[in-house]
């Protein structure tokens, strides 16, 4: 029984804990190493299971030199140190300033094995800034325009405290030109979608002059077409004059915004294409393309490293705060009623944006994942999405990120891929080339059309055959037209285990062919070669003790022999009494102890009959008279009164325990008249606690019977009132024929 249980447990273990390397059923080294980082490939042709966990391969006898287990690696190609202005002399060009390190590296990725590297970011001093002021020129912004006219020189003065290289530009927007809302008595210009009025310049006075020449316009509804303008500012870099420096876009309005889908109200159904359409610094396709969506804007602002500052009147703060949550590296400031605080708003927003660095990556190839960990100022750390950013950074501070990239699988083409990681709002980035380890080194030394692979039907590589198209099997011996290619080896694994043909044979087209032994008398057998005739238990250095034969690793014993090694004799000569009777002619059963010695035991059915006849208990108490009348019962007071050995007839002393853990003692004998006699001690030998329990039980039975009898007596003496309810009326009516019983009248 125990061996069967153990066998069942092993089967369950194999099914539940079958490792992923075996489960993948890899046919080549390349397929094996792509399953997971724990998997290795054994190049030894003598090994039946090639792809397995490294420790399992070692236990199977595959030497380290024969195991293919390529590992991932990384190589830094460009590692320019971040700029330290204290060591530099004079003013640096933007392209000479480095804020992120390293800049370029190559990672070789093995499936399931992450490659990690450190990224450093340092906010440089005196970093150039380009600021483009995009203003709503609808009629409600008339007072704001007056205060913006002197913005250029004042902002240049304030920004000089942050950077010595500052440029400013100006643009305006109203709405799509569908109808002119201006009347004849209003001093306003015709509506327009977007104008680039001033390319980025270092001349603050020019900004003031040009803004002073602007006039307000108007539109028909409250929301404005600012999204059209933001899109053009983002994608028309050549017209705006953006440099590869910090790019700030100040968006100033006192109204909401139109977004994708609103253009249908004016008959515009084509979605925004996200391209530049400026002619003579005017957006020319506002009547042709719909407003861009928020997601489209986010993409273009990120692609062009533009950080947005929304300068909004208090009324629309909630709306633009929600928009800010959707646009990374953006800030919202509250404009006063006439924009008198616009400079302080810009400075505060810039300080807020520059104090936070957020990393983003380009689109990842299929099956590739990336994880971030941040190491910020004052020991602050972050993981997951929080691992992408650090806050409260000041100029000159260094922060660090640990970036881990993992490939879950090889791309379909297996070609290198390039991804980029950059801090949002900055032009610098890390370029990472991903190489995927999809083949083993031994793959390079494969022999095409090898004779080993069934007459050249495959390439012999890494100690195994990689079959040509249309061929399958360990030696490519099968055609896909003849057998299924789903898993040939599966049908050769017993109980879905790990060993092919129990490691005692080869799987040929889904069938086990057992190995031959040097000794022709020894052989493997069974569907999975799981049986043999030479691995049974031995006794005295003989297979099955010389008293049986071995079948499927189990001894089949000859007559009169038993035991796992057929080393226990069933000979009963040791139990013969002087009268030549086994156990003196008593009923018995043969008991084999650890030394395989045959002994006599008290029969079980004697015990049951003694119990029922002497004490009225036991399994035969209901059939006692029928089954237990074959002996004479004699009760004695104590054990000293039992018959003792030495009498003329055979005698057996027995000691048995009943269901209540009480012992009883008796002897069994056959007298000279061939009559069976049983002497039994009339009292049970019970533990003290049990005796008390029995007494308590007896008292409870007596008490219950008395109470029941009292109840029955009271019930008999009860006098019930049988008077009927005076208002009760029976539902049964009786009718009788008045002539019933009278003679009929003669007419």
XYZ file of C-alpha atoms in Angstrom:
747
model
C 0.000 0.000 0.000
C 2.769 2.435 0.978
C 4.548 1.897 -2.343
C 1.331 2.632 -4.224
C 0.801 5.821 -2.219
C 4.363 6.918 -2.847
C 3.919 6.241 -6.527
C 0.743 8.357 -6.584
C 2.493 11.189 -4.747
C 5.372 11.166 -7.213
C 2.931 11.325 -10.083
C 1.203 14.367 -8.568
C 4.528 16.058 -7.905
C 5.614 15.542 -11.493
C 2.398 17.042 -12.826
C 2.316 20.036 -10.504
C 6.011 20.900 -10.341
C 7.034 20.101 -13.913
C 9.582 22.843 -14.549
C 9.176 25.275 -17.414
C 12.308 24.021 -19.176
C 10.900 20.491 -19.567
C 7.394 21.764 -20.233
C 8.566 23.863 -23.191
C 9.639 20.693 -25.053
C 12.449 22.613 -26.779
C 13.789 20.884 -29.872
C 16.969 22.981 -30.153
C 19.401 24.867 -27.965
C 18.050 28.206 -29.220
C 14.490 27.292 -28.255
C 15.692 26.104 -24.855
C 17.525 29.251 -23.765
C 14.551 31.379 -24.763
C 12.297 29.556 -22.280
C 13.873 31.173 -19.239
C 17.079 32.100 -17.497
C 17.051 28.870 -15.455
C 17.183 26.658 -18.525
C 20.336 25.163 -19.987
C 21.027 22.820 -22.887
C 23.120 19.660 -22.600
C 25.144 18.961 -25.755
C 25.926 15.384 -24.673
C 24.173 13.077 -27.199
C 23.907 10.373 -24.525
C 21.516 12.518 -22.470
C 17.824 11.881 -23.119
C 16.561 15.184 -21.653
C 18.523 18.059 -23.199
C 16.673 21.157 -21.992
C 16.342 21.322 -18.225
C 17.246 23.399 -15.203
C 21.000 23.678 -14.714
C 21.039 21.786 -11.425
C 18.978 18.969 -12.930
C 21.391 18.668 -15.859
C 24.291 18.407 -13.426
C 22.538 15.656 -11.484
C 21.905 13.794 -14.726
C 25.650 13.678 -15.311
C 25.999 16.435 -17.907
C 29.389 18.075 -17.322
C 29.740 21.861 -17.183
C 31.724 21.829 -20.421
C 28.748 20.247 -22.213
C 26.141 22.751 -20.942
C 25.166 25.747 -23.084
C 23.982 28.593 -20.873
C 24.665 31.995 -22.513
C 24.292 35.065 -20.316
C 23.313 38.640 -21.069
C 25.776 41.512 -21.023
C 26.054 45.275 -21.447
C 28.535 47.619 -23.080
C 28.670 51.396 -22.558
C 29.526 53.146 -25.857
C 29.321 56.792 -24.795
C 29.788 57.898 -21.215
C 30.512 61.619 -21.160
C 30.480 62.979 -17.602
C 27.758 65.433 -16.571
C 28.829 69.076 -16.759
C 30.414 70.655 -13.702
C 30.474 74.401 -14.377
C 32.867 75.027 -11.525
C 35.544 73.287 -13.517
C 34.720 74.904 -16.841
C 35.838 78.273 -18.093
C 33.730 80.806 -19.906
C 30.320 80.297 -21.446
C 29.498 76.844 -22.809
C 27.505 76.184 -25.932
C 24.248 74.260 -25.405
C 25.649 71.236 -27.227
C 28.631 71.174 -24.844
C 26.434 70.883 -21.726
C 25.731 67.367 -20.455
C 22.986 66.699 -17.898
C 22.486 62.939 -18.336
C 24.997 60.067 -18.200
C 25.617 57.642 -19.917
C 24.501 58.652 -23.379
C 24.746 55.421 -25.385
C 25.006 51.733 -24.549
C 24.266 48.253 -25.855
C 22.466 45.510 -23.925
C 22.503 41.820 -24.843
C 19.319 40.298 -23.443
C 18.716 36.656 -22.548
C 15.039 35.799 -22.077
C 14.005 36.264 -18.464
C 17.337 37.773 -17.377
C 17.181 41.517 -16.578
C 20.049 43.845 -17.448
C 20.384 46.864 -15.170
C 22.424 50.034 -15.452
C 22.735 53.312 -13.559
C 21.650 56.648 -15.028
C 22.797 59.959 -13.559
C 21.039 63.299 -14.024
C 22.412 66.697 -12.988
C 20.558 69.982 -13.449
C 23.163 72.231 -15.075
C 23.838 75.816 -14.116
C 23.182 78.661 -16.562
C 21.334 76.380 -18.962
C 19.858 78.241 -21.998
C 16.088 78.820 -22.082
C 13.718 79.490 -25.001
C 10.318 80.891 -23.969
C 7.418 81.304 -26.377
C 4.443 83.375 -25.181
C 1.198 82.199 -26.789
C -1.671 84.578 -26.038
C -5.419 84.488 -26.502
C -6.398 87.677 -28.382
C -10.158 87.297 -28.054
C -12.047 90.408 -26.954
C -12.173 89.397 -23.273
C -8.356 89.545 -23.122
C -8.221 93.274 -23.983
C -6.969 94.366 -20.542
C -4.408 91.567 -20.442
C -2.896 92.660 -23.739
C -2.032 96.068 -22.293
C 0.085 94.524 -19.525
C 1.809 92.051 -21.827
C 3.107 94.897 -24.033
C 5.992 95.501 -21.600
C 6.522 91.822 -20.829
C 9.587 91.364 -23.062
C 12.105 93.652 -21.341
C 10.845 92.908 -17.856
C 10.955 89.144 -18.396
C 14.426 89.368 -19.934
C 15.608 91.170 -16.818
C 14.157 88.582 -14.429
C 15.307 85.562 -16.433
C 18.858 86.919 -16.522
C 19.023 85.907 -12.845
C 18.515 82.276 -13.931
C 20.394 82.099 -17.241
C 22.611 84.288 -19.356
C 21.173 82.791 -22.552
C 17.458 83.600 -22.799
C 15.279 84.054 -25.864
C 11.616 85.030 -26.105
C 8.972 84.752 -28.844
C 5.321 85.638 -29.267
C 2.282 84.171 -30.957
C -1.471 84.645 -30.713
C -4.629 82.683 -31.374
C -8.392 83.168 -31.393
C -10.556 80.620 -33.162
C -11.124 78.868 -36.484
C -12.138 81.456 -39.081
C -15.716 80.414 -39.797
C -17.488 83.742 -39.333
C -16.366 87.255 -38.386
C -17.820 88.195 -34.985
C -16.480 91.756 -35.097
C -19.015 94.524 -35.834
C -18.274 97.774 -37.587
C -17.983 99.910 -34.411
C -15.468 97.556 -32.700
C -11.711 98.206 -32.978
C -10.725 94.570 -33.586
C -9.103 92.450 -36.242
C -10.734 89.538 -38.100
C -10.569 86.232 -36.245
C -7.711 83.832 -36.956
C -6.633 80.458 -35.660
C -2.935 81.065 -34.973
C -0.240 83.622 -35.867
C 3.479 83.339 -35.205
C 4.181 87.012 -34.586
C 7.748 86.868 -33.271
C 10.323 84.149 -33.760
C 12.429 83.496 -30.672
C 14.827 86.386 -30.118
C 17.142 87.837 -27.483
C 15.736 91.332 -28.161
C 13.184 92.046 -25.439
C 12.419 95.503 -26.861
C 11.404 93.957 -30.158
C 8.934 91.804 -28.233
C 7.436 94.906 -26.581
C 7.135 96.779 -29.888
C 5.479 93.929 -31.740
C 3.014 93.136 -28.948
C 2.105 96.823 -28.759
C 0.934 96.688 -32.373
C -1.531 93.832 -31.743
C -5.305 94.241 -31.665
C -7.854 91.997 -30.088
C -10.348 89.914 -32.099
C -13.374 87.826 -31.144
C -15.201 84.546 -31.562
C -18.756 83.267 -31.389
C -18.524 80.988 -28.328
C -16.611 80.894 -25.080
C -14.051 78.088 -25.737
C -11.062 79.110 -27.853
C -9.025 77.329 -30.512
C -5.843 77.285 -28.441
C -5.114 73.608 -29.131
C -4.618 74.388 -32.837
C -2.031 76.993 -31.818
C -0.218 74.709 -29.331
C 0.071 72.004 -31.992
C 1.644 74.387 -34.500
C 4.040 75.839 -31.927
C 5.160 72.291 -31.048
C 5.691 70.934 -34.574
C 6.841 74.053 -36.441
C 10.286 74.212 -34.843
C 11.955 75.935 -37.817
C 9.388 78.744 -37.849
C 9.402 79.213 -34.070
C 13.194 78.985 -33.820
C 13.429 76.364 -31.098
C 16.950 75.344 -30.031
C 17.960 72.121 -28.258
C 17.705 73.808 -24.874
C 15.004 74.196 -22.230
C 11.807 74.989 -24.139
C 8.990 76.783 -22.332
C 5.544 77.495 -23.796
C 3.417 80.031 -21.873
C -0.245 79.613 -22.804
C -2.307 82.618 -21.657
C -6.109 82.691 -21.817
C -9.250 83.462 -19.839
C -11.429 80.786 -21.446
C -11.754 77.059 -22.022
C -10.659 75.148 -25.108
C -12.041 73.214 -28.045
C -10.677 69.724 -28.643
C -11.049 66.835 -31.099
C -14.633 66.419 -32.297
C -15.739 70.020 -31.774
C -14.821 70.862 -35.361
C -17.818 68.890 -36.551
C -20.002 71.734 -35.322
C -18.507 73.820 -38.129
C -18.508 71.018 -40.697
C -14.845 70.018 -40.168
C -14.482 66.253 -39.899
C -10.870 65.447 -40.810
C -8.745 64.691 -37.720
C -5.727 66.850 -37.042
C -2.642 65.450 -38.794
C -0.078 66.831 -36.317
C 2.013 68.499 -39.028
C 3.197 72.038 -39.553
C 0.943 74.171 -41.791
C 2.359 77.703 -41.415
C 2.482 79.999 -44.406
C 3.677 83.544 -43.850
C 3.522 82.651 -40.140
C -0.231 81.924 -40.344
C -1.900 78.575 -39.719
C -3.619 77.905 -43.042
C -5.473 74.625 -42.432
C -7.720 75.573 -39.532
C -10.793 75.290 -41.768
C -9.647 71.883 -43.043
C -8.476 69.945 -39.952
C -10.300 69.390 -36.672
C -8.837 70.437 -33.315
C -6.190 68.026 -31.965
C -6.978 65.678 -29.106
C -5.315 65.991 -25.702
C -3.415 62.733 -26.225
C -2.143 64.008 -29.583
C -0.906 67.189 -27.946
C 0.815 65.244 -25.169
C 2.691 63.195 -27.741
C 3.864 66.192 -29.769
C 4.860 68.266 -26.745
C 6.868 65.321 -25.410
C 8.501 64.574 -28.771
C 9.647 68.185 -29.008
C 10.715 68.536 -25.343
C 8.337 71.431 -24.646
C 7.266 72.239 -21.081
C 3.938 74.069 -20.872
C 2.921 76.806 -18.446
C -0.820 77.534 -18.412
C -1.369 81.160 -17.310
C -5.109 81.059 -16.637
C -7.626 83.339 -14.949
C -9.075 82.062 -11.707
C -12.423 81.106 -13.244
C -10.898 78.329 -15.350
C -8.344 77.054 -12.852
C -10.168 73.737 -12.190
C -10.366 72.940 -15.916
C -6.684 73.538 -16.581
C -5.612 71.762 -13.407
C -7.264 68.640 -14.798
C -5.506 69.268 -18.117
C -2.187 69.605 -16.285
C -2.659 66.114 -14.833
C -2.843 64.770 -18.378
C 0.182 66.650 -19.740
C 3.499 65.677 -18.107
C 5.931 68.490 -17.259
C 3.280 71.197 -17.255
C 2.288 73.813 -14.660
C -0.721 76.049 -14.003
C -0.546 79.609 -12.685
C -3.344 82.033 -11.847
C -3.428 85.254 -13.864
C -4.641 88.361 -12.141
C -7.549 90.214 -13.712
C -5.216 92.136 -16.083
C -2.107 89.864 -16.202
C -0.113 92.193 -13.946
C 1.446 89.173 -12.207
C 2.457 87.321 -15.363
C 6.229 87.624 -14.768
C 6.072 86.201 -11.248
C 3.774 83.479 -12.541
C 6.296 82.457 -15.217
C 9.250 82.493 -12.809
C 7.393 80.379 -10.235
C 6.185 77.915 -12.848
C 9.687 77.571 -14.314
C 11.175 76.894 -10.874
C 8.488 74.267 -10.271
C 9.131 72.545 -13.608
C 12.917 72.617 -13.326
C 12.842 71.145 -9.803
C 11.420 67.840 -11.050
C 12.891 65.314 -13.458
C 10.654 62.614 -14.966
C 12.066 59.866 -17.183
C 10.161 58.469 -20.124
C 11.065 55.856 -22.693
C 10.178 55.356 -26.320
C 7.983 52.460 -27.426
C 9.361 49.121 -26.301
C 9.691 46.108 -28.619
C 7.221 43.285 -28.101
C 8.092 41.180 -25.078
C 10.430 43.762 -23.518
C 9.683 45.370 -20.147
C 11.414 48.177 -18.258
C 11.539 48.955 -14.532
C 12.739 52.146 -12.799
C 14.150 52.829 -9.355
C 15.031 56.364 -8.259
C 17.652 57.531 -5.766
C 16.830 61.188 -5.130
C 17.993 63.898 -2.744
C 18.149 63.267 0.989
C 17.952 59.507 0.567
C 14.460 59.534 -0.958
C 13.830 56.435 -3.101
C 11.034 55.330 -5.391
C 9.975 52.273 -7.370
C 7.496 51.542 -10.141
C 5.961 54.720 -11.531
C 7.435 56.697 -8.641
C 10.824 55.325 -9.653
C 10.672 57.400 -12.823
C 10.986 60.788 -11.113
C 12.784 62.897 -8.525
C 11.485 66.167 -7.068
C 12.853 69.170 -5.189
C 15.973 69.304 -7.344
C 18.086 72.446 -7.274
C 20.658 73.609 -9.811
C 23.789 71.480 -9.498
C 22.057 68.543 -7.752
C 22.730 65.001 -8.916
C 20.099 62.250 -8.804
C 20.373 58.623 -9.860
C 18.148 56.026 -11.457
C 18.530 52.254 -11.722
C 16.967 51.075 -14.970
C 16.287 47.372 -15.506
C 15.325 45.999 -18.932
C 14.071 42.447 -19.419
C 13.161 40.502 -22.552
C 10.442 37.912 -22.067
C 10.979 36.499 -25.530
C 12.926 37.014 -28.724
C 11.373 39.282 -31.373
C 9.996 37.486 -34.380
C 12.798 38.737 -36.626
C 15.427 38.557 -33.879
C 17.012 41.791 -35.081
C 18.471 44.456 -32.756
C 16.095 47.160 -31.560
C 16.785 50.694 -30.350
C 14.966 52.462 -27.547
C 15.545 55.874 -25.984
C 15.173 57.142 -22.447
C 15.051 60.849 -21.723
C 13.983 63.278 -19.006
C 10.752 65.000 -19.996
C 11.265 68.569 -21.167
C 14.962 68.090 -21.896
C 16.601 67.437 -25.233
C 19.203 64.987 -23.943
C 18.572 61.236 -24.019
C 20.103 57.811 -23.562
C 20.179 55.644 -26.677
C 20.041 51.906 -25.941
C 20.574 49.205 -28.540
C 18.992 45.893 -27.590
C 20.552 42.695 -28.913
C 18.607 39.500 -28.247
C 20.292 36.192 -27.432
C 18.167 33.809 -29.457
C 20.737 31.143 -30.319
C 23.530 29.302 -28.531
C 27.184 29.646 -29.516
C 27.253 26.015 -30.651
C 24.662 26.921 -33.276
C 27.466 28.463 -35.352
C 29.167 25.078 -35.695
C 26.155 23.143 -36.952
C 26.573 20.580 -39.749
C 23.867 20.927 -42.372
C 22.283 17.803 -43.894
C 24.179 15.610 -41.451
C 24.002 11.836 -41.843
C 23.374 11.645 -38.113
C 20.000 13.249 -38.761
C 18.422 10.314 -40.610
C 20.127 10.467 -43.965
C 20.652 14.224 -43.984
C 17.153 15.346 -42.977
C 18.437 17.971 -40.550
C 21.315 20.041 -39.208
C 23.378 18.471 -36.444
C 24.085 21.217 -33.902
C 24.681 21.385 -30.165
C 24.583 17.580 -29.946
C 21.105 17.264 -31.450
C 19.342 17.373 -34.799
C 17.470 20.453 -35.926
C 15.142 18.962 -38.510
C 14.461 20.314 -41.962
C 10.953 21.428 -42.824
C 8.557 18.490 -42.965
C 10.647 16.282 -40.670
C 10.325 15.653 -36.950
C 11.738 13.301 -34.345
C 14.956 13.195 -32.350
C 16.903 12.142 -35.450
C 14.410 13.662 -37.933
C 13.292 10.132 -38.663
C 9.604 10.979 -38.978
C 7.589 12.862 -41.541
C 4.987 15.403 -40.446
C 2.598 13.759 -42.885
C 2.735 10.557 -40.841
C 2.719 11.712 -37.222
C 1.649 14.769 -35.271
C 4.385 17.255 -34.439
C 2.680 18.663 -31.340
C 4.906 16.840 -28.859
C 6.501 13.572 -29.876
C 8.327 13.265 -26.585
C 5.142 13.745 -24.542
C 3.951 10.244 -25.355
C 7.339 8.941 -24.221
C 7.137 10.482 -20.743
C 5.518 8.394 -18.040
C 2.943 10.275 -15.925
C 3.933 13.517 -17.669
C 7.323 13.279 -15.933
C 10.665 14.696 -16.964
C 12.463 11.552 -18.163
C 12.066 10.388 -21.753
C 11.498 6.636 -21.835
C 12.558 6.571 -18.151
C 16.124 7.281 -19.347
C 16.257 3.646 -20.460
C 15.402 4.112 -24.126
C 14.940 6.458 -27.071
C 11.737 8.098 -28.256
C 11.304 7.209 -31.915
C 8.328 8.916 -33.520
C 6.477 8.994 -30.228
C 7.248 5.380 -29.212
C 9.884 4.189 -26.753
C 12.567 1.826 -28.031
C 14.305 0.329 -24.995
C 18.075 0.105 -24.743
C 19.884 -3.243 -24.928
C 22.018 -4.568 -22.066
C 25.418 -6.208 -22.344
C 24.008 -9.236 -20.544
C 21.405 -10.676 -22.914
C 19.510 -12.112 -19.908
C 18.898 -8.581 -18.633
C 16.386 -6.411 -20.449
C 14.230 -3.288 -20.164
C 10.524 -3.512 -20.897
C 7.241 -1.604 -20.611
C 5.624 1.157 -22.653
C 8.017 3.706 -21.174
C 10.937 1.273 -20.622
C 10.110 1.694 -16.950
C 10.473 -2.018 -16.165
C 13.471 -4.327 -15.981
C 14.248 -7.822 -14.733
C 17.460 -7.110 -12.835
C 16.705 -4.354 -10.321
C 14.656 -6.324 -7.748
C 15.543 -6.795 -4.087
C 18.282 -9.264 -3.280
C 18.919 -11.618 -0.375
C 22.228 -13.408 0.260
C 23.443 -11.584 -2.867
C 20.880 -13.443 -4.927
C 18.151 -11.801 -7.016
C 14.829 -12.428 -5.249
C 16.779 -14.578 -2.763
C 17.001 -17.349 -5.355
C 13.363 -18.224 -4.594
C 11.591 -16.269 -7.350
C 12.036 -14.191 -10.501
C 12.076 -10.435 -11.188
C 9.280 -8.782 -13.170
C 9.194 -4.961 -13.550
C 11.420 -4.513 -10.474
C 9.138 -6.656 -8.251
C 9.928 -10.182 -7.072
C 7.426 -12.884 -8.008
C 8.097 -15.534 -5.333
C 8.009 -19.308 -5.681
C 5.526 -21.372 -3.701
C 6.013 -21.313 0.083
C 8.117 -18.112 -0.086
C 7.171 -14.505 0.489
C 8.716 -11.100 1.215
C 10.092 -8.329 -1.026
C 13.169 -10.471 -1.723
C 11.369 -13.841 -1.433
C 13.405 -14.485 1.722
C 10.567 -15.461 4.075
C 9.558 -19.092 4.148
C 5.971 -20.195 4.621
C 7.143 -23.585 5.978
C 5.112 -24.471 9.109
C 7.290 -27.294 10.402
C 8.437 -25.073 13.255
C 4.816 -24.934 14.472
C 4.309 -28.735 14.655
C 3.587 -30.054 18.135
C 4.549 -33.480 19.405
C 1.219 -34.743 18.184
C 2.257 -33.642 14.662
C -0.486 -31.038 14.631
C 0.188 -27.388 13.709
C -0.166 -25.257 16.820
C -1.397 -28.340 18.714
C -4.384 -28.571 16.375
C -5.624 -25.164 17.359
C -7.002 -22.677 14.926
C -4.227 -20.240 14.038
C -2.877 -17.809 11.531
C 0.753 -17.531 10.410
C 2.579 -14.421 11.590
C 5.875 -13.367 9.985
C 7.913 -11.168 12.246
C 11.044 -9.223 11.324
C 13.079 -12.471 11.233
C 10.543 -14.292 9.067
C 9.808 -16.818 11.885
C 6.409 -18.532 11.762
C 4.532 -18.348 15.085
C 1.112 -19.303 16.429
C -1.403 -16.636 17.361
C -4.827 -16.584 19.012
C -7.483 -16.592 16.294
C -9.554 -13.441 15.984
C -12.856 -15.254 15.771
C -12.192 -16.901 19.207
C -11.901 -13.454 20.779
C -15.228 -12.293 19.327
C -17.072 -15.374 20.530
C -15.562 -15.182 24.015
C -16.649 -11.530 24.217
C -20.266 -12.140 23.272
C -20.738 -15.262 25.432
C -18.912 -14.058 28.531
C -19.736 -10.313 28.489
C -22.517 -9.803 25.910
C -20.349 -7.427 23.858
C -18.308 -7.504 20.658
C -19.081 -7.770 16.996
C -20.905 -11.103 17.329
C -23.231 -10.168 20.198
C -26.260 -10.268 17.851
C -25.330 -13.635 16.297
C -23.666 -15.149 19.340
C -26.002 -18.092 19.781
C -25.676 -19.071 16.140
C -21.940 -18.571 15.597
C -20.367 -19.198 18.987
C -21.791 -22.436 20.338
C -18.833 -24.599 19.244
C -17.058 -24.485 22.655
C -17.869 -24.905 26.318
C -17.544 -21.699 28.367
C -16.276 -21.859 31.947
C -15.969 -18.631 33.984
C -13.361 -18.208 36.702
C -12.947 -15.427 39.279
C -9.362 -14.376 38.530
C -6.384 -15.180 36.314
C -4.930 -17.532 38.905
C -7.891 -19.864 38.392
C -7.203 -20.292 34.660
C -5.806 -23.688 33.547
C -2.001 -23.769 33.311
C 0.345 -25.435 30.778
C 1.471 -29.008 31.413
C -1.898 -30.667 31.062
C -2.414 -33.700 28.890
C -4.130 -31.748 26.167
C -2.970 -28.599 24.207
C -3.629 -25.252 25.868
C -3.335 -21.651 24.618
C -3.384 -18.569 26.894
C -4.886 -15.445 25.310
C -5.119 -11.799 26.352
C -7.402 -9.509 24.345
C -8.665 -5.908 24.479
C -12.244 -4.856 23.768
C -13.600 -1.628 22.237
C -13.606 0.101 25.664
C -9.875 -0.568 26.210
C -10.660 -3.225 28.811
C -8.593 -6.414 28.894
C -10.032 -9.890 29.280
C -8.165 -13.168 29.749
C -9.033 -16.687 28.643
C -7.580 -20.039 27.639
C -8.485 -22.233 24.698
C -8.002 -25.961 24.706
C -9.243 -29.238 23.255
C -9.706 -31.849 25.969
C -9.237 -35.563 25.738
C -12.824 -35.958 24.561
C -12.007 -33.625 21.620
C -14.292 -31.048 23.184
C -13.295 -27.395 22.909
C -13.080 -25.609 26.258
C -12.726 -21.912 27.015
C -11.941 -20.700 30.536
C -12.457 -16.950 30.921
C -11.933 -14.510 33.799
C -15.435 -13.255 34.586
C -14.416 -9.615 35.297
C -12.916 -7.153 32.825
C -9.612 -5.437 33.630
C -10.454 -1.795 32.866
C -8.488 1.429 33.510
C -9.611 3.350 36.618
C -10.892 6.322 34.628
C -12.884 4.096 32.338
C -14.534 2.345 35.276
C -15.737 5.668 36.627
C -17.040 6.566 33.180
C -18.974 3.329 32.991
C -20.462 3.896 36.455
C -21.492 7.434 35.467
C -23.066 6.123 32.291
C -24.978 3.479 34.231
C -26.291 6.068 36.690
C -27.422 8.317 33.825
C -29.277 5.423 32.201
C -31.074 4.651 35.472
C -31.956 8.346 35.946
C -33.320 8.671 32.394
C -35.480 5.573 32.756
C -36.972 6.833 36.013
C -37.804 10.224 34.502
C -39.426 8.605 31.460
C -41.532 6.341 33.651
C -42.645 9.354 35.684
C -43.693 11.138 32.473
C -45.705 8.152 31.249
C -47.522 7.917 34.601
C -48.470 11.624 34.588
C -49.747 11.341 31.027
C -52.041 8.457 31.968
C -53.434 10.405 34.945
C -54.214 13.552 32.907
C -57.943 14.424 32.599
C -58.708 16.359 29.451
C -61.815 18.588 29.121
C -63.971 17.089 26.358
C -66.675 19.800 26.314
C -67.339 21.146 22.834
C -67.095 24.810 21.866
C -70.610 26.270 22.094
C -70.207 28.253 18.871
C -68.769 25.306 16.996
C -70.944 24.066 14.130
C -70.134 20.882 12.335
C -69.706 21.183 8.561
C -71.502 17.820 8.083
C -75.257 17.863 7.400
C -77.417 14.724 7.499
C -80.616 14.312 5.472
C -83.109 11.441 5.634
C -85.945 10.517 3.308
C -89.180 10.808 5.383
C -90.733 7.836 3.531
C -87.700 5.622 4.148
C -88.890 2.346 5.779
C -92.603 2.846 4.983
C -94.602 0.693 2.624
C -95.492 2.162 -0.700
C -99.095 3.403 -1.151
C -101.182 1.220 -3.472
C -102.887 3.240 -6.164
